[in-house]
Amino acid sequence: DPSLASGDQIPIEQRSPGEVTTIGGLSLAPTGVKAANPAFDVTPHKYITAIITEKGILRAPYARSLKKLLR
C-alpha cells in the first residue's frame, strides 16, 4: 500500500485456526492447543533485493521504482 510509511501499518487478516488444526473435521492438534493463522506476513525490507511483477523487476530505491510502476 503506497499510502503507508511502513509494513508495520499493514493490517494482517487472521484466518480461522481450524484451517491449520483440522482436516476434514478431524483434529490434528492436541486439545487446548491454540493456533495462529495469519493470511500473510510482511517480509522485512532488509531481506528484499527485488520485487518481481508482470510489468518487470523493481529494484531499490523502491519508493521511486514503485511510483514509476504505479503511474
Short mmCIF file of N, CA and C in Angstrom, two decimals:
data_model
loop_
_atom_site.label_atom_id
_atom_site.label_comp_id
_atom_site.label_asym_id
_atom_site.label_seq_id
_atom_site.Cartn_x
_atom_site.Cartn_y
_atom_site.Cartn_z
N ASP A 1 0.85 -1.18 0.00
CA ASP A 1 0.00 0.00 0.00
C ASP A 1 0.89 1.24 0.00
N PRO A 2 0.91 1.96 -1.08
CA PRO A 2 1.79 3.14 -1.19
C PRO A 2 1.48 4.24 -0.18
N SER A 3 0.29 4.21 0.43
CA SER A 3 -0.05 5.26 1.39
C SER A 3 0.54 5.01 2.77
N LEU A 4 1.09 3.84 3.01
CA LEU A 4 1.65 3.50 4.32
C LEU A 4 3.15 3.76 4.35
N ALA A 5 3.61 4.27 5.48
CA ALA A 5 5.03 4.57 5.64
C ALA A 5 5.84 3.31 5.97
N SER A 6 5.18 2.30 6.51
CA SER A 6 5.91 1.12 6.99
C SER A 6 5.02 -0.12 6.90
N GLY A 7 5.65 -1.26 6.73
CA GLY A 7 4.91 -2.52 6.72
C GLY A 7 4.25 -2.82 8.05
N ASP A 8 4.73 -2.18 9.12
CA ASP A 8 4.12 -2.36 10.44
C ASP A 8 2.68 -1.86 10.47
N GLN A 9 2.32 -1.01 9.52
CA GLN A 9 0.98 -0.43 9.48
C GLN A 9 -0.01 -1.28 8.68
N ILE A 10 0.45 -2.34 8.06
CA ILE A 10 -0.42 -3.18 7.23
C ILE A 10 -1.27 -4.07 8.14
N PRO A 11 -2.60 -3.97 8.03
CA PRO A 11 -3.44 -4.87 8.83
C PRO A 11 -3.36 -6.29 8.26
N ILE A 12 -3.11 -7.25 9.13
CA ILE A 12 -2.98 -8.64 8.69
C ILE A 12 -4.22 -9.42 9.11
N GLU A 13 -4.91 -9.94 8.11
CA GLU A 13 -6.12 -10.73 8.37
C GLU A 13 -5.74 -12.00 9.13
N GLN A 14 -6.48 -12.30 10.18
CA GLN A 14 -6.29 -13.53 10.93
C GLN A 14 -7.34 -14.53 10.47
N ARG A 15 -6.89 -15.62 9.89
CA ARG A 15 -7.80 -16.66 9.40
C ARG A 15 -8.19 -17.60 10.55
N SER A 16 -9.13 -18.46 10.29
CA SER A 16 -9.61 -19.40 11.30
C SER A 16 -8.49 -20.36 11.72
N PRO A 17 -8.28 -20.53 13.04
CA PRO A 17 -7.28 -21.51 13.48
C PRO A 17 -7.60 -22.93 13.01
N GLY A 18 -8.87 -23.22 12.81
CA GLY A 18 -9.27 -24.54 12.35
C GLY A 18 -8.69 -24.92 10.99
N GLU A 19 -8.32 -23.91 10.20
CA GLU A 19 -7.73 -24.19 8.89
C GLU A 19 -6.38 -24.90 9.00
N VAL A 20 -5.70 -24.73 10.14
CA VAL A 20 -4.39 -25.37 10.31
C VAL A 20 -4.38 -26.45 11.39
N THR A 21 -5.50 -26.60 12.10
CA THR A 21 -5.53 -27.60 13.17
C THR A 21 -6.44 -28.78 12.86
N THR A 22 -7.20 -28.69 11.76
CA THR A 22 -8.11 -29.79 11.41
C THR A 22 -8.06 -30.08 9.90
N ILE A 23 -8.36 -31.32 9.57
CA ILE A 23 -8.53 -31.72 8.17
C ILE A 23 -9.78 -32.60 8.10
N GLY A 24 -10.72 -32.20 7.26
CA GLY A 24 -11.94 -32.99 7.11
C GLY A 24 -12.68 -33.22 8.40
N GLY A 25 -12.63 -32.24 9.31
CA GLY A 25 -13.31 -32.36 10.59
C GLY A 25 -12.52 -33.12 11.64
N LEU A 26 -11.37 -33.68 11.27
CA LEU A 26 -10.53 -34.43 12.21
C LEU A 26 -9.48 -33.49 12.80
N SER A 27 -9.45 -33.39 14.12
CA SER A 27 -8.50 -32.51 14.79
C SER A 27 -7.09 -33.09 14.72
N LEU A 28 -6.14 -32.27 14.29
CA LEU A 28 -4.73 -32.68 14.22
C LEU A 28 -3.94 -32.18 15.41
N ALA A 29 -4.49 -31.22 16.14
CA ALA A 29 -3.80 -30.60 17.27
C ALA A 29 -4.34 -31.16 18.58
N PRO A 30 -3.49 -31.27 19.59
CA PRO A 30 -3.97 -31.72 20.89
C PRO A 30 -5.03 -30.76 21.45
N THR A 31 -5.92 -31.28 22.26
CA THR A 31 -6.96 -30.48 22.89
C THR A 31 -6.35 -29.31 23.65
N GLY A 32 -6.92 -28.14 23.46
CA GLY A 32 -6.46 -26.95 24.17
C GLY A 32 -5.37 -26.16 23.47
N VAL A 33 -4.81 -26.71 22.40
CA VAL A 33 -3.75 -26.01 21.67
C VAL A 33 -4.37 -24.85 20.90
N LYS A 34 -3.74 -23.67 20.99
CA LYS A 34 -4.18 -22.50 20.25
C LYS A 34 -3.27 -22.34 19.03
N ALA A 35 -3.86 -21.93 17.92
CA ALA A 35 -3.08 -21.75 16.69
C ALA A 35 -3.30 -20.36 16.14
N ALA A 36 -2.24 -19.77 15.62
CA ALA A 36 -2.33 -18.50 14.90
C ALA A 36 -2.31 -18.84 13.42
N ASN A 37 -3.13 -18.15 12.64
CA ASN A 37 -3.21 -18.44 11.21
C ASN A 37 -3.32 -17.14 10.42
N PRO A 38 -2.24 -16.36 10.36
CA PRO A 38 -2.30 -15.12 9.58
C PRO A 38 -2.44 -15.44 8.09
N ALA A 39 -3.20 -14.60 7.38
CA ALA A 39 -3.41 -14.80 5.95
C ALA A 39 -2.12 -14.58 5.17
N PHE A 40 -1.22 -13.75 5.68
CA PHE A 40 0.07 -13.47 5.04
C PHE A 40 0.98 -12.86 6.08
N ASP A 41 2.25 -12.69 5.73
CA ASP A 41 3.17 -11.99 6.61
C ASP A 41 3.81 -10.84 5.84
N VAL A 42 4.54 -10.02 6.56
CA VAL A 42 5.23 -8.89 5.94
C VAL A 42 6.73 -9.15 6.07
N THR A 43 7.41 -9.27 4.94
CA THR A 43 8.84 -9.53 4.93
C THR A 43 9.61 -8.25 5.23
N PRO A 44 10.52 -8.26 6.21
CA PRO A 44 11.33 -7.07 6.48
C PRO A 44 12.12 -6.64 5.24
N HIS A 45 12.21 -5.34 5.03
CA HIS A 45 12.83 -4.80 3.81
C HIS A 45 14.28 -5.25 3.62
N LYS A 46 14.98 -5.53 4.71
CA LYS A 46 16.39 -5.92 4.57
C LYS A 46 16.56 -7.26 3.85
N TYR A 47 15.46 -8.03 3.74
CA TYR A 47 15.52 -9.32 3.06
C TYR A 47 15.03 -9.27 1.61
N ILE A 48 14.67 -8.09 1.14
CA ILE A 48 14.14 -7.95 -0.21
C ILE A 48 15.20 -7.32 -1.12
N THR A 49 15.57 -8.02 -2.17
CA THR A 49 16.54 -7.48 -3.13
C THR A 49 15.89 -7.05 -4.43
N ALA A 50 14.66 -7.51 -4.67
CA ALA A 50 13.91 -7.10 -5.86
C ALA A 50 12.45 -7.48 -5.67
N ILE A 51 11.58 -6.78 -6.41
CA ILE A 51 10.16 -7.11 -6.44
C ILE A 51 9.85 -7.48 -7.89
N ILE A 52 9.39 -8.71 -8.08
CA ILE A 52 9.13 -9.19 -9.43
C ILE A 52 7.63 -9.10 -9.71
N THR A 53 7.28 -8.41 -10.80
CA THR A 53 5.88 -8.24 -11.19
C THR A 53 5.70 -8.63 -12.65
N GLU A 54 4.46 -8.61 -13.10
CA GLU A 54 4.16 -8.87 -14.51
C GLU A 54 4.74 -7.79 -15.40
N LYS A 55 4.97 -6.60 -14.83
CA LYS A 55 5.46 -5.46 -15.61
C LYS A 55 6.98 -5.31 -15.55
N GLY A 56 7.65 -6.15 -14.80
CA GLY A 56 9.10 -6.08 -14.73
C GLY A 56 9.63 -6.30 -13.33
N ILE A 57 10.93 -6.13 -13.18
CA ILE A 57 11.61 -6.32 -11.90
C ILE A 57 11.95 -4.96 -11.32
N LEU A 58 11.49 -4.72 -10.10
CA LEU A 58 11.76 -3.46 -9.41
C LEU A 58 12.94 -3.64 -8.47
N ARG A 59 13.80 -2.64 -8.45
CA ARG A 59 14.96 -2.67 -7.55
C ARG A 59 15.00 -1.37 -6.76
N ALA A 60 15.77 -1.39 -5.68
CA ALA A 60 15.90 -0.20 -4.82
C ALA A 60 16.49 0.95 -5.64
N PRO A 61 16.13 2.17 -5.33
CA PRO A 61 15.21 2.60 -4.26
C PRO A 61 13.76 2.33 -4.65
N TYR A 62 13.06 1.63 -3.76
CA TYR A 62 11.72 1.17 -4.07
C TYR A 62 10.69 2.28 -4.17
N ALA A 63 10.83 3.33 -3.40
CA ALA A 63 9.85 4.43 -3.48
C ALA A 63 9.78 4.95 -4.91
N ARG A 64 10.93 5.11 -5.53
CA ARG A 64 10.98 5.62 -6.91
C ARG A 64 10.47 4.57 -7.91
N SER A 65 10.95 3.34 -7.79
CA SER A 65 10.56 2.32 -8.78
C SER A 65 9.08 1.95 -8.65
N LEU A 66 8.54 1.97 -7.43
CA LEU A 66 7.11 1.69 -7.25
C LEU A 66 6.26 2.80 -7.83
N LYS A 67 6.66 4.06 -7.61
CA LYS A 67 5.92 5.18 -8.18
C LYS A 67 5.88 5.07 -9.70
N LYS A 68 7.02 4.73 -10.29
CA LYS A 68 7.10 4.58 -11.74
C LYS A 68 6.16 3.47 -12.22
N LEU A 69 6.13 2.36 -11.51
CA LEU A 69 5.27 1.23 -11.88
C LEU A 69 3.79 1.60 -11.77
N LEU A 70 3.43 2.35 -10.74
CA LEU A 70 2.02 2.65 -10.47
C LEU A 70 1.46 3.79 -11.30
N ARG A 71 2.26 4.43 -12.13
CA ARG A 71 1.76 5.52 -12.99
C ARG A 71 0.80 5.02 -14.02
#
